mmCIF file of N, CA and C in Angstrom:
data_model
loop_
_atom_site.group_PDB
_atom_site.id
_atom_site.type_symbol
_atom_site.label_atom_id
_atom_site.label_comp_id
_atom_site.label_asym_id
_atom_site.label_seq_id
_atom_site.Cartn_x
_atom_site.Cartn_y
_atom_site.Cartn_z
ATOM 1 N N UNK A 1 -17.911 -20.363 -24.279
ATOM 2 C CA UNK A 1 -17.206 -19.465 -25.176
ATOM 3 C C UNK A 1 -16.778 -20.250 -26.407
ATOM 4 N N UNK A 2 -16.721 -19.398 -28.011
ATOM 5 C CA UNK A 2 -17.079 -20.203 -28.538
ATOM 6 C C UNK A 2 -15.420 -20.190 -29.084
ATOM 7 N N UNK A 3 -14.423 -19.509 -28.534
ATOM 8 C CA UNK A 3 -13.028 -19.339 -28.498
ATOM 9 C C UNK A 3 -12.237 -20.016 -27.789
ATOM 10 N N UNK A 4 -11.109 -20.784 -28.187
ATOM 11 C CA UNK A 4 -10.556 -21.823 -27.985
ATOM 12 C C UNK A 4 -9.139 -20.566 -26.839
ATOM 13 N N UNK A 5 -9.249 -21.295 -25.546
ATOM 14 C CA UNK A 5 -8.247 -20.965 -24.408
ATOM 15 C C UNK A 5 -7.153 -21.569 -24.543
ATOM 16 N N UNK A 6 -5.856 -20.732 -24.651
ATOM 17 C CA UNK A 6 -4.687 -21.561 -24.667
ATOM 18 C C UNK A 6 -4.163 -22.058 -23.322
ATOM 19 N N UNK A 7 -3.245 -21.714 -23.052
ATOM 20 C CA UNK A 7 -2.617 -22.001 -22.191
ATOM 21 C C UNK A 7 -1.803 -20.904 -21.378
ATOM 22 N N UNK A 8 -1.306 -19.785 -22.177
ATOM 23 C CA UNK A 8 -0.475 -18.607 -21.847
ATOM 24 C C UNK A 8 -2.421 -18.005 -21.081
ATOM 25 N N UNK A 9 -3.282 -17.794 -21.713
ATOM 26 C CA UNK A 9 -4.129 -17.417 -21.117
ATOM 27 C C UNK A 9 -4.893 -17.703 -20.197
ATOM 28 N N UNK A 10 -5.386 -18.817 -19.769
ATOM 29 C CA UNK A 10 -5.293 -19.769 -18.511
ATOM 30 C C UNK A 10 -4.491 -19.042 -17.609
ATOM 31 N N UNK A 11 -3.186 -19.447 -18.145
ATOM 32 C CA UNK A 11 -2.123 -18.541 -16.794
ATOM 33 C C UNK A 11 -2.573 -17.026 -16.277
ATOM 34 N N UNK A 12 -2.608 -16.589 -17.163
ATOM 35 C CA UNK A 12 -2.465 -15.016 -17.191
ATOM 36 C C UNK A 12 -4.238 -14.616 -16.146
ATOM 37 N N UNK A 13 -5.274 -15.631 -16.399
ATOM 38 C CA UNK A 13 -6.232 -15.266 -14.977
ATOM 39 C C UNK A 13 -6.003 -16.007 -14.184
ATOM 40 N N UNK A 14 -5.447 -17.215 -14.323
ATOM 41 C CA UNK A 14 -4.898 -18.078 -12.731
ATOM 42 C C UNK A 14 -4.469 -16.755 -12.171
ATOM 43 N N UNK A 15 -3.422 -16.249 -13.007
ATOM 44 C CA UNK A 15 -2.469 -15.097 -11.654
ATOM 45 C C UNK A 15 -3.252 -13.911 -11.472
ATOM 46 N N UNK A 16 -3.939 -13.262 -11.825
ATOM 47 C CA UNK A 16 -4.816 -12.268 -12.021
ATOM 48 C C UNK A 16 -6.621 -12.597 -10.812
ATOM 49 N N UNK A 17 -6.359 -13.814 -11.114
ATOM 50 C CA UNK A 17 -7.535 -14.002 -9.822
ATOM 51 C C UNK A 17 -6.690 -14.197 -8.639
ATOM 52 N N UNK A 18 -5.859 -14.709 -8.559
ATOM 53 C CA UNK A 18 -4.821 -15.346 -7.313
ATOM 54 C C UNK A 18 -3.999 -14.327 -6.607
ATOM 55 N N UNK A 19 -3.870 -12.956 -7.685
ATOM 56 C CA UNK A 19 -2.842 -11.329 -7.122
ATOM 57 C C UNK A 19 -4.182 -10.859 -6.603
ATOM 58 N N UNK A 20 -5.360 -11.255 -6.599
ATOM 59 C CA UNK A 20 -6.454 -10.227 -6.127
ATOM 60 C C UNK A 20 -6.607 -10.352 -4.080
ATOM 61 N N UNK A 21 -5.710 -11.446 -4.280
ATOM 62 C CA UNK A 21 -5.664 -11.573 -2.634
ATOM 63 C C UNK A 21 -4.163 -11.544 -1.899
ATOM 64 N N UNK A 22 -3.975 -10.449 -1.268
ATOM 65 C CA UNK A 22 -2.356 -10.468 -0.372
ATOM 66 C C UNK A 22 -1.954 -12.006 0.324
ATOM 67 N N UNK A 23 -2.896 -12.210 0.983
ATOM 68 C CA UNK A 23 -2.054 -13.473 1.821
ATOM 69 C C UNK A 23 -2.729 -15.013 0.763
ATOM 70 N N UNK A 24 -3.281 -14.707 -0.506
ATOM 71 C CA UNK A 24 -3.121 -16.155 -1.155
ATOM 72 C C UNK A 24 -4.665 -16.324 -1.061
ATOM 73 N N UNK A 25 -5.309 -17.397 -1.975
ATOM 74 C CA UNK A 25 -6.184 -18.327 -2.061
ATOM 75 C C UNK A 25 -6.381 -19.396 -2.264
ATOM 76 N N UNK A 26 -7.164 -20.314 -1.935
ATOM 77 C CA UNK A 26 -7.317 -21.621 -1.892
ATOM 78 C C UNK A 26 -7.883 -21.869 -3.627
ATOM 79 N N UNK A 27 -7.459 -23.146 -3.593
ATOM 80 C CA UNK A 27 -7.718 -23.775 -5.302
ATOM 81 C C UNK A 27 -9.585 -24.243 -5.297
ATOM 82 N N UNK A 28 -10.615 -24.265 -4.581
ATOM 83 C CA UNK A 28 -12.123 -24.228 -4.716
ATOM 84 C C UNK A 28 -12.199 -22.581 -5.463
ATOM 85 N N UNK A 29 -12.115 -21.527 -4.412
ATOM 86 C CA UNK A 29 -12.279 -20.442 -4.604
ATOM 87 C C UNK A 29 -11.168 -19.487 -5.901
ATOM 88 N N UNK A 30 -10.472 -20.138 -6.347
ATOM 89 C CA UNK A 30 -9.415 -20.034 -7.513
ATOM 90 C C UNK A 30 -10.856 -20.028 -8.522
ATOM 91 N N UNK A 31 -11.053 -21.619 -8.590
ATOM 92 C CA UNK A 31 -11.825 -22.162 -9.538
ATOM 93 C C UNK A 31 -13.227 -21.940 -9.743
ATOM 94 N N UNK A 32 -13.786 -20.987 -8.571
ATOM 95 C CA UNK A 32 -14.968 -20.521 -8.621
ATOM 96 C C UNK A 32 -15.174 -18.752 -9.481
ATOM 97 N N UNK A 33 -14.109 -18.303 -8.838
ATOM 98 C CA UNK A 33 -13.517 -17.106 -9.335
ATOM 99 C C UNK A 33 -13.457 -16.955 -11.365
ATOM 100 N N UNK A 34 -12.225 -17.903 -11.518
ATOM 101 C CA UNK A 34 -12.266 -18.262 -12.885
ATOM 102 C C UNK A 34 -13.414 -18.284 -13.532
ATOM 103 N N UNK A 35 -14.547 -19.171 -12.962
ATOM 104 C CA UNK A 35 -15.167 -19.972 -13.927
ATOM 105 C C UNK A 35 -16.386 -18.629 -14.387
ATOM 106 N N UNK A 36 -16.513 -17.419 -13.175
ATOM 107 C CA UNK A 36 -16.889 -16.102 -13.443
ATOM 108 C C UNK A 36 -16.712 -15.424 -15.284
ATOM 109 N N UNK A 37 -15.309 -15.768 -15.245
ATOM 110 C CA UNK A 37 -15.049 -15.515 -16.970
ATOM 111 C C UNK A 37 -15.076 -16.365 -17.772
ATOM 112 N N UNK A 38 -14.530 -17.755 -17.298
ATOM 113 C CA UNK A 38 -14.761 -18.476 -18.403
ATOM 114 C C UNK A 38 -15.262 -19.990 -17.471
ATOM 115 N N UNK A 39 -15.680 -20.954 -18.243
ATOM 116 C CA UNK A 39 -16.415 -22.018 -18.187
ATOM 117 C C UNK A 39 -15.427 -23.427 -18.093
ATOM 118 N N UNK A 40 -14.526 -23.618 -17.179
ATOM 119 C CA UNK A 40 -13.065 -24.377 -16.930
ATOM 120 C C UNK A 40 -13.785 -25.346 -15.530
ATOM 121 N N UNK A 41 -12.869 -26.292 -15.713
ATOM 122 C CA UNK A 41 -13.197 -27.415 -14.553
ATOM 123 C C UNK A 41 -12.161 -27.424 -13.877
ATOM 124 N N UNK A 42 -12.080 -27.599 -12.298
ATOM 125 C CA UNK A 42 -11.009 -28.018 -11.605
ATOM 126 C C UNK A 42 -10.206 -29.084 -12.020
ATOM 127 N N UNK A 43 -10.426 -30.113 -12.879
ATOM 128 C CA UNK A 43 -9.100 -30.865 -13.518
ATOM 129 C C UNK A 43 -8.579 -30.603 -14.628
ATOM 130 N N UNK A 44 -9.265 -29.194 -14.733
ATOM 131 C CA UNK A 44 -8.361 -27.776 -15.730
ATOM 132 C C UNK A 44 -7.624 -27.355 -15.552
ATOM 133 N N UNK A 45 -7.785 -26.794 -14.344
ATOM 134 C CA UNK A 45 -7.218 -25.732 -13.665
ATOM 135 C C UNK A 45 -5.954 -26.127 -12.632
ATOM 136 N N UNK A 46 -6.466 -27.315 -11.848
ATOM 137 C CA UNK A 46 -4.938 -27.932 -11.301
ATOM 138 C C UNK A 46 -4.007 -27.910 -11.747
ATOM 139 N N UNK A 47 -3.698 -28.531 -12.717
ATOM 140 C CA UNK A 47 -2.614 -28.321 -13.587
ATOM 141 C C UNK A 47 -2.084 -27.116 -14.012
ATOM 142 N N UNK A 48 -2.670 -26.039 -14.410
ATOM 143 C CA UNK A 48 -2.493 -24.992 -13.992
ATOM 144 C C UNK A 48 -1.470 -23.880 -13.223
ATOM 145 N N UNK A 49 -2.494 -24.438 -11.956
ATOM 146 C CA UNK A 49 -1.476 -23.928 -10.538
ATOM 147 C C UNK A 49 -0.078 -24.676 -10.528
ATOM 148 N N UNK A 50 0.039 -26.068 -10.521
ATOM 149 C CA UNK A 50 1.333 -26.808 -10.632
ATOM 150 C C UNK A 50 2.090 -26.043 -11.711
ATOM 151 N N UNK A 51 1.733 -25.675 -12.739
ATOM 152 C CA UNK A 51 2.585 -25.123 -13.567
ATOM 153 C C UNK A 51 3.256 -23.886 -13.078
ATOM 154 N N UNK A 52 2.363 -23.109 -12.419
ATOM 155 C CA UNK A 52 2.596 -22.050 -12.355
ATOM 156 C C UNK A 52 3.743 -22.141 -10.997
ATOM 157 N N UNK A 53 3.456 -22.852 -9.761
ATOM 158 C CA UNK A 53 3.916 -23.424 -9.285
ATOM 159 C C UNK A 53 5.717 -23.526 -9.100
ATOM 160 N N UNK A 54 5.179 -24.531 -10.756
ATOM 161 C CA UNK A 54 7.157 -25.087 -10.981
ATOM 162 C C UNK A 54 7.575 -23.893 -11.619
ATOM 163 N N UNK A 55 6.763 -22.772 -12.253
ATOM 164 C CA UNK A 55 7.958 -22.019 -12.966
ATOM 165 C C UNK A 55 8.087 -20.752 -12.119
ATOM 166 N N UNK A 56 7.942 -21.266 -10.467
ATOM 167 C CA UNK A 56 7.929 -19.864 -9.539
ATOM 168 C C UNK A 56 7.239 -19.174 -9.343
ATOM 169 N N UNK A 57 6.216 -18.787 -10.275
ATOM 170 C CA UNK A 57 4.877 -18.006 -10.373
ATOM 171 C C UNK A 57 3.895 -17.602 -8.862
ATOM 172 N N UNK A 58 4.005 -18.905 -8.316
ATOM 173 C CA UNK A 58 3.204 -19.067 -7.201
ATOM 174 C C UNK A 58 3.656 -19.634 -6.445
ATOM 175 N N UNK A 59 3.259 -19.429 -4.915
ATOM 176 C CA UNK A 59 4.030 -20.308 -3.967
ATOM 177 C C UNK A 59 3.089 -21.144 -3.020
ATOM 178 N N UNK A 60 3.228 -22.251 -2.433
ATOM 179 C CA UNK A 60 1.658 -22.721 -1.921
ATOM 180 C C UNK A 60 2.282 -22.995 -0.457
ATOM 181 N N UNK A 61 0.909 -22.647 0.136
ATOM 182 C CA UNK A 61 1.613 -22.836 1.894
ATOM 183 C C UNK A 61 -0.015 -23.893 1.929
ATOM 184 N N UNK A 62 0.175 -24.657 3.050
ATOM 185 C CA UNK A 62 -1.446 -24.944 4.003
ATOM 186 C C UNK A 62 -1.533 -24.411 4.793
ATOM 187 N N UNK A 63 -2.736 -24.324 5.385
ATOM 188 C CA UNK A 63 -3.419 -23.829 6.559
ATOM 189 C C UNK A 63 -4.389 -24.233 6.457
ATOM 190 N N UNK A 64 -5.094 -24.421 8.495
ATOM 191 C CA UNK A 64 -5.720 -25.806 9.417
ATOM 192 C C UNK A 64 -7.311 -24.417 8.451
ATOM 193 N N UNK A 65 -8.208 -25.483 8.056
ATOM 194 C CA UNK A 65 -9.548 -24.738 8.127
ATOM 195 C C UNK A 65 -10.968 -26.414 8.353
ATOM 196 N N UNK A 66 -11.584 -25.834 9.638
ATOM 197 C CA UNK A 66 -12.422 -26.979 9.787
ATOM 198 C C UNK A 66 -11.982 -27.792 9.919
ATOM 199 N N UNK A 67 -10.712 -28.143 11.082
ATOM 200 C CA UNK A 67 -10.007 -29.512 11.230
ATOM 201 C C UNK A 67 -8.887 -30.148 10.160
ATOM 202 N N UNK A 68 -8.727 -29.500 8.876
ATOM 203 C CA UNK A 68 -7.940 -30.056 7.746
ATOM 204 C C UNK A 68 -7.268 -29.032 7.304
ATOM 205 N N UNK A 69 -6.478 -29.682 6.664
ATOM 206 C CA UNK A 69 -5.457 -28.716 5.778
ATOM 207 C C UNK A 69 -6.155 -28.215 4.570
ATOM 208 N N UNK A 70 -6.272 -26.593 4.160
ATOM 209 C CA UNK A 70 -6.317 -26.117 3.412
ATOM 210 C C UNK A 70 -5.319 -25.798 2.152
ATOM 211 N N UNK A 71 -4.710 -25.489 0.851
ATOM 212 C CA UNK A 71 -3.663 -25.261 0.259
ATOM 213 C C UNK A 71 -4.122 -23.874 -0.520
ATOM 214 N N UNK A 72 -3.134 -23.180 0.257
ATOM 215 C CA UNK A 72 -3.603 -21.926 -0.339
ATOM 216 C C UNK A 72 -2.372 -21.144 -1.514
ATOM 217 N N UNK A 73 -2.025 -20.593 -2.476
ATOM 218 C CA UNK A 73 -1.710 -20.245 -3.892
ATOM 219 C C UNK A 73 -1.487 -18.424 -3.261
ATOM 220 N N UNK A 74 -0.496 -18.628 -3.756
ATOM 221 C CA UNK A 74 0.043 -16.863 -3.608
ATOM 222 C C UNK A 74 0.852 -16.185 -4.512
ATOM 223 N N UNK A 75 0.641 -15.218 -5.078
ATOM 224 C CA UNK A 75 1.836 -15.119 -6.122
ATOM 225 C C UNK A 75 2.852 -14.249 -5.797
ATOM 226 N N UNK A 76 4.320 -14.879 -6.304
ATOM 227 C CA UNK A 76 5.205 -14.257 -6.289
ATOM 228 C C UNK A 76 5.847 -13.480 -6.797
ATOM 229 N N UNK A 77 6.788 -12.851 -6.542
ATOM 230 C CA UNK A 77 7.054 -11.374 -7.657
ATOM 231 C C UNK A 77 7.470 -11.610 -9.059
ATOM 232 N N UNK A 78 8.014 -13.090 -9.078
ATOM 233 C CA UNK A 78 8.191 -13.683 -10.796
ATOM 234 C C UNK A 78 6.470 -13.497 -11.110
ATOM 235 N N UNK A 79 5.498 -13.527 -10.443
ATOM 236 C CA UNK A 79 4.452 -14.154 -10.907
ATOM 237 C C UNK A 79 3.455 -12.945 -11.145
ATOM 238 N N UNK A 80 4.405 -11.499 -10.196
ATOM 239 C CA UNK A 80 3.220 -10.410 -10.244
ATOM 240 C C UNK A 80 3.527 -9.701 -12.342
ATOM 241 N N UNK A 81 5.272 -10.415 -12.249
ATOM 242 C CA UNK A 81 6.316 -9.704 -12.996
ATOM 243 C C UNK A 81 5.176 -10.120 -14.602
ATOM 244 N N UNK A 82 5.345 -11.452 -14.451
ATOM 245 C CA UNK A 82 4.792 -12.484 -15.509
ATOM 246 C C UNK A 82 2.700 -11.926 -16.017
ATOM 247 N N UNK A 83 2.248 -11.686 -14.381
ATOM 248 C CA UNK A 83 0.966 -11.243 -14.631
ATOM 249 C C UNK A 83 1.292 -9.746 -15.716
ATOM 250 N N UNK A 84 1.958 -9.027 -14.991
ATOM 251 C CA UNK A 84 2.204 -7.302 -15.986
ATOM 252 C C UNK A 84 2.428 -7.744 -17.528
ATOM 253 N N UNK A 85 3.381 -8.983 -17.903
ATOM 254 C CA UNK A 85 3.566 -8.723 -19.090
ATOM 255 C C UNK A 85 2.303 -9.248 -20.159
ATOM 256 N N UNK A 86 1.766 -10.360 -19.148
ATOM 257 C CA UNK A 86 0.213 -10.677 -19.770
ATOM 258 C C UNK A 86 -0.447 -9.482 -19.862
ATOM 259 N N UNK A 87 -0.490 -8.938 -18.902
ATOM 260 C CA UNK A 87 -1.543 -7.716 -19.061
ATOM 261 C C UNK A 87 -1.194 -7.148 -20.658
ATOM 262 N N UNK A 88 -0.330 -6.690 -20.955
ATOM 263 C CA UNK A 88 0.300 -5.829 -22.140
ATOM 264 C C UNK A 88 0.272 -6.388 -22.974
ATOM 265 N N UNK A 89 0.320 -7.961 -23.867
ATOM 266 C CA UNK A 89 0.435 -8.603 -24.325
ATOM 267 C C UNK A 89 -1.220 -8.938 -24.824
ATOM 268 N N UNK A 90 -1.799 -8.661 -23.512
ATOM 269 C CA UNK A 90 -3.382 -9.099 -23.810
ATOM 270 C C UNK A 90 -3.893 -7.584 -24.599
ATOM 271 N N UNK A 91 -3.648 -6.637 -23.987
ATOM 272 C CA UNK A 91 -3.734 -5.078 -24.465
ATOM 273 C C UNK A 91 -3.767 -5.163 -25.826
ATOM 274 N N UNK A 92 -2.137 -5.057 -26.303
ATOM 275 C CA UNK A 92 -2.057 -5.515 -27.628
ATOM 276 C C UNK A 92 -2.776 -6.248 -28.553
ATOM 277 N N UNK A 93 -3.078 -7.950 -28.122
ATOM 278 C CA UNK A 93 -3.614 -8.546 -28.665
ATOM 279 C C UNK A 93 -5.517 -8.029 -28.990
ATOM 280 N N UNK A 94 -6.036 -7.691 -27.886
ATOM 281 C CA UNK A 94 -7.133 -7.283 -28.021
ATOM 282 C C UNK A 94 -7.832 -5.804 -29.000
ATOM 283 N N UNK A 95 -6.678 -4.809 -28.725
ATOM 284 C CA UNK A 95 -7.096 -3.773 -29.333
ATOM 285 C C UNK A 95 -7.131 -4.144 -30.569
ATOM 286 N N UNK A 96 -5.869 -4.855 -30.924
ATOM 287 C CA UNK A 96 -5.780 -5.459 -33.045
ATOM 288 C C UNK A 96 -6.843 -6.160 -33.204
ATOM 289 N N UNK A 97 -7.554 -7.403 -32.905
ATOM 290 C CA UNK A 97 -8.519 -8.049 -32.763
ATOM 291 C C UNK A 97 -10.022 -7.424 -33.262
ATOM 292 N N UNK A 98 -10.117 -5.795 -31.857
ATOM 293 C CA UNK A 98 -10.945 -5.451 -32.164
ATOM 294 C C UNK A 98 -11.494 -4.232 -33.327
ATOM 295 N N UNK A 99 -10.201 -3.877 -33.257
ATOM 296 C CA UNK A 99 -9.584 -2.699 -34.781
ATOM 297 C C UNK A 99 -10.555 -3.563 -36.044
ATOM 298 N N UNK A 100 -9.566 -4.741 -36.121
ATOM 299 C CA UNK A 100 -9.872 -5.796 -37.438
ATOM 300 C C UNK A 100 -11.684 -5.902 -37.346
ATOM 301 N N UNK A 101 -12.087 -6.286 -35.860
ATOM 302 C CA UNK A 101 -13.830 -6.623 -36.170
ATOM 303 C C UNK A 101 -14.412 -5.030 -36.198
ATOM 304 N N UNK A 102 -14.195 -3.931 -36.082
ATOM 305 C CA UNK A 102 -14.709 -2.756 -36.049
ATOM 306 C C UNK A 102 -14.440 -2.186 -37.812
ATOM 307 N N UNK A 103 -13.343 -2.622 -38.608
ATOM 308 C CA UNK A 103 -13.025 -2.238 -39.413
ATOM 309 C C UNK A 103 -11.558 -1.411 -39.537
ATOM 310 N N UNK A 104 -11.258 -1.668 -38.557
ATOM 311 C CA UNK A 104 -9.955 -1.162 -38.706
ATOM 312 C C UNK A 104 -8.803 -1.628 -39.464
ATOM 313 N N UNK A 105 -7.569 -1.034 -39.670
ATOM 314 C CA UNK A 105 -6.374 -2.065 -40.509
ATOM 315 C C UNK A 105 -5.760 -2.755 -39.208
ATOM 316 N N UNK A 106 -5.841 -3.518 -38.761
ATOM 317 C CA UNK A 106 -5.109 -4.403 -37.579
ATOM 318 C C UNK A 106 -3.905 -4.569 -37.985
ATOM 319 N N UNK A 107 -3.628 -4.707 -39.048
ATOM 320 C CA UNK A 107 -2.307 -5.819 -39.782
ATOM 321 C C UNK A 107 -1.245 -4.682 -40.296
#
């Protein structure tokens, strides 16, 4: 993509791939998910989850898979709260965006 990813947006599909599952997902399948929309590396995306993490967003439990600990990512209601306002925020941002490339007055 030839559009530069911030950081508020990063977040906003971390939580949006991660609310698509009730009991949580593991950070492989996070990062496989993602990379569906955009083109991100797991030492992208870690950081990421930790963020999301420390600001409550998500909560991480393990569980045994194939003899080892798995770490699986769940979001919490700060995090479903935080996904809604991305949603609206992205709404916004996109319809002006595409107003402006269609010809519209965006501004």
């Amino acid at each position: 993509m030839v559009f530069n990813t911030g950081a508020a947006l990063l977040d906003a599909i971390v939580l949006a791939v991660v609310s698509k599952s009730e009991e949580g997902t593991y950070g492989y399948k996070i990062t496989q998910d993602v990379r569906k929309t955009l083109d991100v590396s797991e030492s992208t995306l870690y950081p990421v989850l930790r963020r999301l993490q420390k600001d409550e967003c998500l909560e991480v439990y393990d569980k045994q898979f194939d003899g080892r600990n798995r770490r699986y990512y769940q979001v919490t209601l700060k995090g479903l709260a935080q996904l809604n306002f991305y949603k609206t925020e992205w709404k916004n941002y996109s319809c002006k965006i595409s107003d402006l490339f269609e010809g519209g007055d965006a501004l």
